[in-house]
């Protein structure tokens, strides 16, 4: 393109170019005419002049016709003419223009080009009768464009629920207009979409059949907690041959304890990781999980290449889980599978053995004590652990002026009376973070927890307590104006199902 042509193109786009000059530019060549035909604010009379010239101009001017077929300034009469033009791309653009006459739109529904009919199916305003014609269109892509419309009509969607194209049926299933046919559709993508779409109560009667679906992903979806709370079905899924399905069942708090505990010995690392992430996994399951970790990954030679980080995360999950039994924590800690273990973090967890808790506390703050009171307290506790029961030492730590030793309030071996004295001591009113740890501690007296629950305090922290008494859970659930009520109800339901006092939902 020479310099003069560049100038013409720039001038054709320039907003301030006068109408007389635009006429001259439009008459020069199809390229500049197309630019003029694309301008915002194109006068209707100039649009008409361009249409006359372009219709007579042949194939080189089809780009101008397409520009005009998309332009608001083009008259309805010209749009009707464009809708019948022999060039497919011109008809395709005219099909989506809002001002194309209804008669022309209806005629386009019978157009010989699937691309034109597909464009028509996606136009902003599609007459009901035209849409009805496209429901039976021979082109899969046309029908797909029709069902993807935001204003697709229910009767048309229902008519397409049995469409031969699986893509169409997936959209219909996603929009909820397939009845129950989508759950038995031959295409696994349709069945997955159907499972995604339905809420748990809708799926409940169908869970047993869906748990045997030939598609792995469908079974995996059914095993997930928000879709399945039926123990018998989850027991079946826990024995599924596919690790991803077993992993989904392992992460589901409603999976029966026996099956959860069996899964804690699964050969798949993904299943074991899911157990570690199950917030309501019971102590016996976590004890089996630690046995599996220490037995299968107890040394570097037993960890397959590329699994190091996964094993570390698994070990960390078991160390962090509030229900891992004390002696399992001791065994896991001895293996040193988690290289970033921090004793300060362990002091905020309830289940560590009392002797290790004392050791962690003293080790963690050994280099930070200062002042006479702290030094004397540290020395007394260090001496007491040689002669006194660990529980007595933990009680002394709770009374210590050393903040990090007072974190013994988090440990379940700390005597309940020491925890109660701490809570009721006015001098401890500023130790709010330690009160949060007390809320997580299974040894905390129920009357303290219940008072907090009824007052709307520390719900978040108490819900981390693996042995939170049921009256406390019920009190939290009664605060329906908070986001914690639903979690409390969920925990109560899991407990009731495990105890056999409630039927599956």
JSON list of C-alpha atoms in Angstrom, two decimals, residues 141-292:
[
{"chain": "A", "resi": 141, "resn": "UNK", "atom": "CA", "xyz": [-24.23, -26.77, 15.01]},
{"chain": "A", "resi": 142, "resn": "UNK", "atom": "CA", "xyz": [-27.49, -24.93, 14.30]},
{"chain": "A", "resi": 143, "resn": "UNK", "atom": "CA", "xyz": [-29.36, -26.83, 17.01]},
{"chain": "A", "resi": 144, "resn": "UNK", "atom": "CA", "xyz": [-26.45, -26.29, 19.40]},
{"chain": "A", "resi": 145, "resn": "UNK", "atom": "CA", "xyz": [-26.57, -22.53, 18.77]},
{"chain": "A", "resi": 146, "resn": "UNK", "atom": "CA", "xyz": [-30.30, -22.64, 19.46]},
{"chain": "A", "resi": 147, "resn": "UNK", "atom": "CA", "xyz": [-30.04, -24.35, 22.85]},
{"chain": "A", "resi": 148, "resn": "UNK", "atom": "CA", "xyz": [-27.22, -22.03, 23.92]},
{"chain": "A", "resi": 149, "resn": "UNK", "atom": "CA", "xyz": [-29.49, -18.99, 23.65]},
{"chain": "A", "resi": 150, "resn": "UNK", "atom": "CA", "xyz": [-30.08, -17.26, 26.98]},
{"chain": "A", "resi": 151, "resn": "UNK", "atom": "CA", "xyz": [-33.76, -17.00, 26.06]},
{"chain": "A", "resi": 152, "resn": "UNK", "atom": "CA", "xyz": [-34.12, -20.55, 24.75]},
{"chain": "A", "resi": 153, "resn": "UNK", "atom": "CA", "xyz": [-37.72, -21.61, 25.23]},
{"chain": "A", "resi": 154, "resn": "UNK", "atom": "CA", "xyz": [-38.47, -24.57, 27.52]},
{"chain": "A", "resi": 155, "resn": "UNK", "atom": "CA", "xyz": [-40.58, -26.36, 24.92]},
{"chain": "A", "resi": 156, "resn": "UNK", "atom": "CA", "xyz": [-37.73, -26.19, 22.43]},
{"chain": "A", "resi": 157, "resn": "UNK", "atom": "CA", "xyz": [-35.22, -27.42, 25.01]},
{"chain": "A", "resi": 158, "resn": "UNK", "atom": "CA", "xyz": [-37.45, -30.35, 25.92]},
{"chain": "A", "resi": 159, "resn": "UNK", "atom": "CA", "xyz": [-37.77, -31.21, 22.24]},
{"chain": "A", "resi": 160, "resn": "UNK", "atom": "CA", "xyz": [-33.97, -31.32, 22.00]},
{"chain": "A", "resi": 161, "resn": "UNK", "atom": "CA", "xyz": [-33.48, -33.48, 25.11]},
{"chain": "A", "resi": 162, "resn": "UNK", "atom": "CA", "xyz": [-33.16, -36.54, 22.84]},
{"chain": "A", "resi": 163, "resn": "UNK", "atom": "CA", "xyz": [-31.11, -34.79, 20.16]},
{"chain": "A", "resi": 164, "resn": "UNK", "atom": "CA", "xyz": [-28.66, -37.03, 18.30]},
{"chain": "A", "resi": 165, "resn": "UNK", "atom": "CA", "xyz": [-25.79, -34.64, 19.11]},
{"chain": "A", "resi": 166, "resn": "UNK", "atom": "CA", "xyz": [-24.41, -35.17, 22.61]},
{"chain": "A", "resi": 167, "resn": "UNK", "atom": "CA", "xyz": [-23.30, -31.53, 22.80]},
{"chain": "A", "resi": 168, "resn": "UNK", "atom": "CA", "xyz": [-26.91, -30.42, 22.44]},
{"chain": "A", "resi": 169, "resn": "UNK", "atom": "CA", "xyz": [-28.09, -32.90, 25.07]},
{"chain": "A", "resi": 170, "resn": "UNK", "atom": "CA", "xyz": [-25.40, -31.69, 27.51]},
{"chain": "A", "resi": 171, "resn": "UNK", "atom": "CA", "xyz": [-26.66, -28.13, 27.26]},
{"chain": "A", "resi": 172, "resn": "UNK", "atom": "CA", "xyz": [-30.26, -29.27, 27.72]},
{"chain": "A", "resi": 173, "resn": "UNK", "atom": "CA", "xyz": [-29.19, -31.30, 30.76]},
{"chain": "A", "resi": 174, "resn": "UNK", "atom": "CA", "xyz": [-27.31, -28.33, 32.20]},
{"chain": "A", "resi": 175, "resn": "UNK", "atom": "CA", "xyz": [-30.41, -26.18, 31.85]},
{"chain": "A", "resi": 176, "resn": "UNK", "atom": "CA", "xyz": [-32.55, -28.77, 33.62]},
{"chain": "A", "resi": 177, "resn": "UNK", "atom": "CA", "xyz": [-35.00, -29.59, 30.82]},
{"chain": "A", "resi": 178, "resn": "UNK", "atom": "CA", "xyz": [-34.16, -33.22, 30.14]},
{"chain": "A", "resi": 179, "resn": "UNK", "atom": "CA", "xyz": [-36.38, -34.86, 32.74]},
{"chain": "A", "resi": 180, "resn": "UNK", "atom": "CA", "xyz": [-34.57, -37.96, 34.02]},
{"chain": "A", "resi": 181, "resn": "UNK", "atom": "CA", "xyz": [-33.42, -39.09, 30.58]},
{"chain": "A", "resi": 182, "resn": "UNK", "atom": "CA", "xyz": [-30.08, -37.32, 31.04]},
{"chain": "A", "resi": 183, "resn": "UNK", "atom": "CA", "xyz": [-29.12, -39.59, 33.93]},
{"chain": "A", "resi": 184, "resn": "UNK", "atom": "CA", "xyz": [-29.28, -42.64, 31.65]},
{"chain": "A", "resi": 185, "resn": "UNK", "atom": "CA", "xyz": [-27.99, -40.93, 28.53]},
{"chain": "A", "resi": 186, "resn": "UNK", "atom": "CA", "xyz": [-25.47, -43.01, 26.52]},
{"chain": "A", "resi": 187, "resn": "UNK", "atom": "CA", "xyz": [-23.02, -40.09, 26.58]},
{"chain": "A", "resi": 188, "resn": "UNK", "atom": "CA", "xyz": [-21.05, -39.88, 29.87]},
{"chain": "A", "resi": 189, "resn": "UNK", "atom": "CA", "xyz": [-20.70, -36.13, 29.47]},
{"chain": "A", "resi": 190, "resn": "UNK", "atom": "CA", "xyz": [-24.49, -35.77, 29.57]},
{"chain": "A", "resi": 191, "resn": "UNK", "atom": "CA", "xyz": [-24.72, -37.94, 32.68]},
{"chain": "A", "resi": 192, "resn": "UNK", "atom": "CA", "xyz": [-21.97, -35.92, 34.39]},
{"chain": "A", "resi": 193, "resn": "UNK", "atom": "CA", "xyz": [-23.79, -32.72, 33.54]},
{"chain": "A", "resi": 194, "resn": "UNK", "atom": "CA", "xyz": [-27.02, -34.16, 34.91]},
{"chain": "A", "resi": 195, "resn": "UNK", "atom": "CA", "xyz": [-25.37, -35.10, 38.19]},
{"chain": "A", "resi": 196, "resn": "UNK", "atom": "CA", "xyz": [-23.77, -31.65, 38.45]},
{"chain": "A", "resi": 197, "resn": "UNK", "atom": "CA", "xyz": [-27.12, -30.00, 37.86]},
{"chain": "A", "resi": 198, "resn": "UNK", "atom": "CA", "xyz": [-29.18, -31.83, 40.45]},
{"chain": "A", "resi": 199, "resn": "UNK", "atom": "CA", "xyz": [-29.29, -31.11, 44.15]},
{"chain": "A", "resi": 200, "resn": "UNK", "atom": "CA", "xyz": [-28.77, -33.86, 46.71]},
{"chain": "A", "resi": 201, "resn": "UNK", "atom": "CA", "xyz": [-32.48, -34.52, 47.41]},
{"chain": "A", "resi": 202, "resn": "UNK", "atom": "CA", "xyz": [-33.13, -34.99, 43.69]},
{"chain": "A", "resi": 203, "resn": "UNK", "atom": "CA", "xyz": [-30.29, -37.50, 43.42]},
{"chain": "A", "resi": 204, "resn": "UNK", "atom": "CA", "xyz": [-31.12, -39.43, 46.58]},
{"chain": "A", "resi": 205, "resn": "UNK", "atom": "CA", "xyz": [-33.46, -42.01, 44.98]},
{"chain": "A", "resi": 206, "resn": "UNK", "atom": "CA", "xyz": [-30.98, -42.60, 42.15]},
{"chain": "A", "resi": 207, "resn": "UNK", "atom": "CA", "xyz": [-27.74, -42.87, 44.11]},
{"chain": "A", "resi": 208, "resn": "UNK", "atom": "CA", "xyz": [-27.48, -46.65, 44.11]},
{"chain": "A", "resi": 209, "resn": "UNK", "atom": "CA", "xyz": [-27.77, -46.87, 40.32]},
{"chain": "A", "resi": 210, "resn": "UNK", "atom": "CA", "xyz": [-25.44, -43.92, 39.74]},
{"chain": "A", "resi": 211, "resn": "UNK", "atom": "CA", "xyz": [-22.85, -45.45, 42.06]},
{"chain": "A", "resi": 212, "resn": "UNK", "atom": "CA", "xyz": [-22.60, -48.26, 39.49]},
{"chain": "A", "resi": 213, "resn": "UNK", "atom": "CA", "xyz": [-22.38, -45.99, 36.46]},
{"chain": "A", "resi": 214, "resn": "UNK", "atom": "CA", "xyz": [-19.79, -47.20, 33.92]},
{"chain": "A", "resi": 215, "resn": "UNK", "atom": "CA", "xyz": [-18.21, -43.74, 33.82]},
{"chain": "A", "resi": 216, "resn": "UNK", "atom": "CA", "xyz": [-15.56, -43.14, 36.49]},
{"chain": "A", "resi": 217, "resn": "UNK", "atom": "CA", "xyz": [-16.25, -39.42, 36.70]},
{"chain": "A", "resi": 218, "resn": "UNK", "atom": "CA", "xyz": [-19.97, -39.99, 37.37]},
{"chain": "A", "resi": 219, "resn": "UNK", "atom": "CA", "xyz": [-19.15, -42.34, 40.25]},
{"chain": "A", "resi": 220, "resn": "UNK", "atom": "CA", "xyz": [-16.61, -39.85, 41.54]},
{"chain": "A", "resi": 221, "resn": "UNK", "atom": "CA", "xyz": [-19.19, -37.07, 41.51]},
{"chain": "A", "resi": 222, "resn": "UNK", "atom": "CA", "xyz": [-21.69, -39.28, 43.34]},
{"chain": "A", "resi": 223, "resn": "UNK", "atom": "CA", "xyz": [-19.13, -40.01, 46.05]},
{"chain": "A", "resi": 224, "resn": "UNK", "atom": "CA", "xyz": [-18.68, -36.34, 46.86]},
{"chain": "A", "resi": 225, "resn": "UNK", "atom": "CA", "xyz": [-20.16, -35.12, 50.10]},
{"chain": "A", "resi": 226, "resn": "UNK", "atom": "CA", "xyz": [-22.53, -32.45, 48.87]},
{"chain": "A", "resi": 227, "resn": "UNK", "atom": "CA", "xyz": [-24.27, -35.02, 46.65]},
{"chain": "A", "resi": 228, "resn": "UNK", "atom": "CA", "xyz": [-24.22, -38.16, 48.75]},
{"chain": "A", "resi": 229, "resn": "UNK", "atom": "CA", "xyz": [-24.91, -38.68, 52.42]},
{"chain": "A", "resi": 230, "resn": "UNK", "atom": "CA", "xyz": [-26.10, -42.28, 52.17]},
{"chain": "A", "resi": 231, "resn": "UNK", "atom": "CA", "xyz": [-23.70, -44.62, 54.02]},
{"chain": "A", "resi": 232, "resn": "UNK", "atom": "CA", "xyz": [-24.66, -47.80, 52.15]},
{"chain": "A", "resi": 233, "resn": "UNK", "atom": "CA", "xyz": [-23.96, -46.22, 48.76]},
{"chain": "A", "resi": 234, "resn": "UNK", "atom": "CA", "xyz": [-20.75, -44.66, 50.03]},
{"chain": "A", "resi": 235, "resn": "UNK", "atom": "CA", "xyz": [-19.63, -48.06, 51.29]},
{"chain": "A", "resi": 236, "resn": "UNK", "atom": "CA", "xyz": [-20.00, -49.38, 47.73]},
{"chain": "A", "resi": 237, "resn": "UNK", "atom": "CA", "xyz": [-18.05, -46.42, 46.33]},
{"chain": "A", "resi": 238, "resn": "UNK", "atom": "CA", "xyz": [-15.32, -46.88, 48.93]},
{"chain": "A", "resi": 239, "resn": "UNK", "atom": "CA", "xyz": [-14.64, -50.28, 47.31]},
{"chain": "A", "resi": 240, "resn": "UNK", "atom": "CA", "xyz": [-14.61, -48.90, 43.76]},
{"chain": "A", "resi": 241, "resn": "UNK", "atom": "CA", "xyz": [-11.76, -50.13, 41.54]},
{"chain": "A", "resi": 242, "resn": "UNK", "atom": "CA", "xyz": [-10.85, -46.55, 40.56]},
{"chain": "A", "resi": 243, "resn": "UNK", "atom": "CA", "xyz": [-8.65, -44.62, 43.03]},
{"chain": "A", "resi": 244, "resn": "UNK", "atom": "CA", "xyz": [-10.31, -41.29, 42.18]},
{"chain": "A", "resi": 245, "resn": "UNK", "atom": "CA", "xyz": [-13.70, -42.68, 43.23]},
{"chain": "A", "resi": 246, "resn": "UNK", "atom": "CA", "xyz": [-12.30, -44.14, 46.44]},
{"chain": "A", "resi": 247, "resn": "UNK", "atom": "CA", "xyz": [-10.61, -40.80, 47.13]},
{"chain": "A", "resi": 248, "resn": "UNK", "atom": "CA", "xyz": [-13.93, -38.98, 46.80]},
{"chain": "A", "resi": 249, "resn": "UNK", "atom": "CA", "xyz": [-15.52, -41.44, 49.23]},
{"chain": "A", "resi": 250, "resn": "UNK", "atom": "CA", "xyz": [-12.55, -41.04, 51.59]},
{"chain": "A", "resi": 251, "resn": "UNK", "atom": "CA", "xyz": [-13.13, -37.30, 51.71]},
{"chain": "A", "resi": 252, "resn": "UNK", "atom": "CA", "xyz": [-16.83, -37.73, 52.49]},
{"chain": "A", "resi": 253, "resn": "UNK", "atom": "CA", "xyz": [-17.60, -37.43, 56.20]},
{"chain": "A", "resi": 254, "resn": "UNK", "atom": "CA", "xyz": [-20.73, -39.58, 55.76]},
{"chain": "A", "resi": 255, "resn": "UNK", "atom": "CA", "xyz": [-18.76, -42.62, 54.57]},
{"chain": "A", "resi": 256, "resn": "UNK", "atom": "CA", "xyz": [-19.11, -45.24, 57.34]},
{"chain": "A", "resi": 257, "resn": "UNK", "atom": "CA", "xyz": [-16.23, -45.40, 59.81]},
{"chain": "A", "resi": 258, "resn": "UNK", "atom": "CA", "xyz": [-15.40, -49.01, 58.90]},
{"chain": "A", "resi": 259, "resn": "UNK", "atom": "CA", "xyz": [-14.94, -48.11, 55.25]},
{"chain": "A", "resi": 260, "resn": "UNK", "atom": "CA", "xyz": [-13.02, -44.94, 56.10]},
{"chain": "A", "resi": 261, "resn": "UNK", "atom": "CA", "xyz": [-10.66, -46.96, 58.23]},
{"chain": "A", "resi": 262, "resn": "UNK", "atom": "CA", "xyz": [-10.19, -49.52, 55.46]},
{"chain": "A", "resi": 263, "resn": "UNK", "atom": "CA", "xyz": [-9.44, -46.69, 53.02]},
{"chain": "A", "resi": 264, "resn": "UNK", "atom": "CA", "xyz": [-6.78, -45.41, 55.42]},
{"chain": "A", "resi": 265, "resn": "UNK", "atom": "CA", "xyz": [-4.75, -48.45, 54.34]},
{"chain": "A", "resi": 266, "resn": "UNK", "atom": "CA", "xyz": [-5.38, -47.94, 50.62]},
{"chain": "A", "resi": 267, "resn": "UNK", "atom": "CA", "xyz": [-2.42, -48.37, 48.24]},
{"chain": "A", "resi": 268, "resn": "UNK", "atom": "CA", "xyz": [-3.31, -45.12, 46.45]},
{"chain": "A", "resi": 269, "resn": "UNK", "atom": "CA", "xyz": [-1.61, -42.00, 47.78]},
{"chain": "A", "resi": 270, "resn": "UNK", "atom": "CA", "xyz": [-4.53, -39.90, 46.51]},
{"chain": "A", "resi": 271, "resn": "UNK", "atom": "CA", "xyz": [-6.92, -41.87, 48.73]},
{"chain": "A", "resi": 272, "resn": "UNK", "atom": "CA", "xyz": [-4.68, -41.43, 51.76]},
{"chain": "A", "resi": 273, "resn": "UNK", "atom": "CA", "xyz": [-4.44, -37.68, 51.13]},
{"chain": "A", "resi": 274, "resn": "UNK", "atom": "CA", "xyz": [-8.25, -37.51, 50.98]},
{"chain": "A", "resi": 275, "resn": "UNK", "atom": "CA", "xyz": [-8.48, -39.23, 54.37]},
{"chain": "A", "resi": 276, "resn": "UNK", "atom": "CA", "xyz": [-6.09, -36.66, 55.82]},
{"chain": "A", "resi": 277, "resn": "UNK", "atom": "CA", "xyz": [-8.28, -33.85, 54.49]},
{"chain": "A", "resi": 278, "resn": "UNK", "atom": "CA", "xyz": [-11.51, -35.34, 55.87]},
{"chain": "A", "resi": 279, "resn": "UNK", "atom": "CA", "xyz": [-12.29, -32.95, 58.73]},
{"chain": "A", "resi": 280, "resn": "UNK", "atom": "CA", "xyz": [-14.49, -35.47, 60.52]},
{"chain": "A", "resi": 281, "resn": "UNK", "atom": "CA", "xyz": [-12.29, -38.54, 60.09]},
{"chain": "A", "resi": 282, "resn": "UNK", "atom": "CA", "xyz": [-12.48, -40.39, 63.44]},
{"chain": "A", "resi": 283, "resn": "UNK", "atom": "CA", "xyz": [-9.42, -41.27, 65.58]},
{"chain": "A", "resi": 284, "resn": "UNK", "atom": "CA", "xyz": [-9.37, -44.95, 64.58]},
{"chain": "A", "resi": 285, "resn": "UNK", "atom": "CA", "xyz": [-9.23, -44.00, 60.91]},
{"chain": "A", "resi": 286, "resn": "UNK", "atom": "CA", "xyz": [-6.40, -41.55, 61.49]},
{"chain": "A", "resi": 287, "resn": "UNK", "atom": "CA", "xyz": [-4.52, -44.11, 63.58]},
{"chain": "A", "resi": 288, "resn": "UNK", "atom": "CA", "xyz": [-4.69, -46.53, 60.63]},
{"chain": "A", "resi": 289, "resn": "UNK", "atom": "CA", "xyz": [-3.61, -43.72, 58.31]},
{"chain": "A", "resi": 290, "resn": "UNK", "atom": "CA", "xyz": [-0.50, -43.04, 60.39]},
{"chain": "A", "resi": 291, "resn": "UNK", "atom": "CA", "xyz": [0.28, -46.77, 60.45]},
{"chain": "A", "resi": 292, "resn": "UNK", "atom": "CA", "xyz": [0.09, -46.77, 56.65]}
]
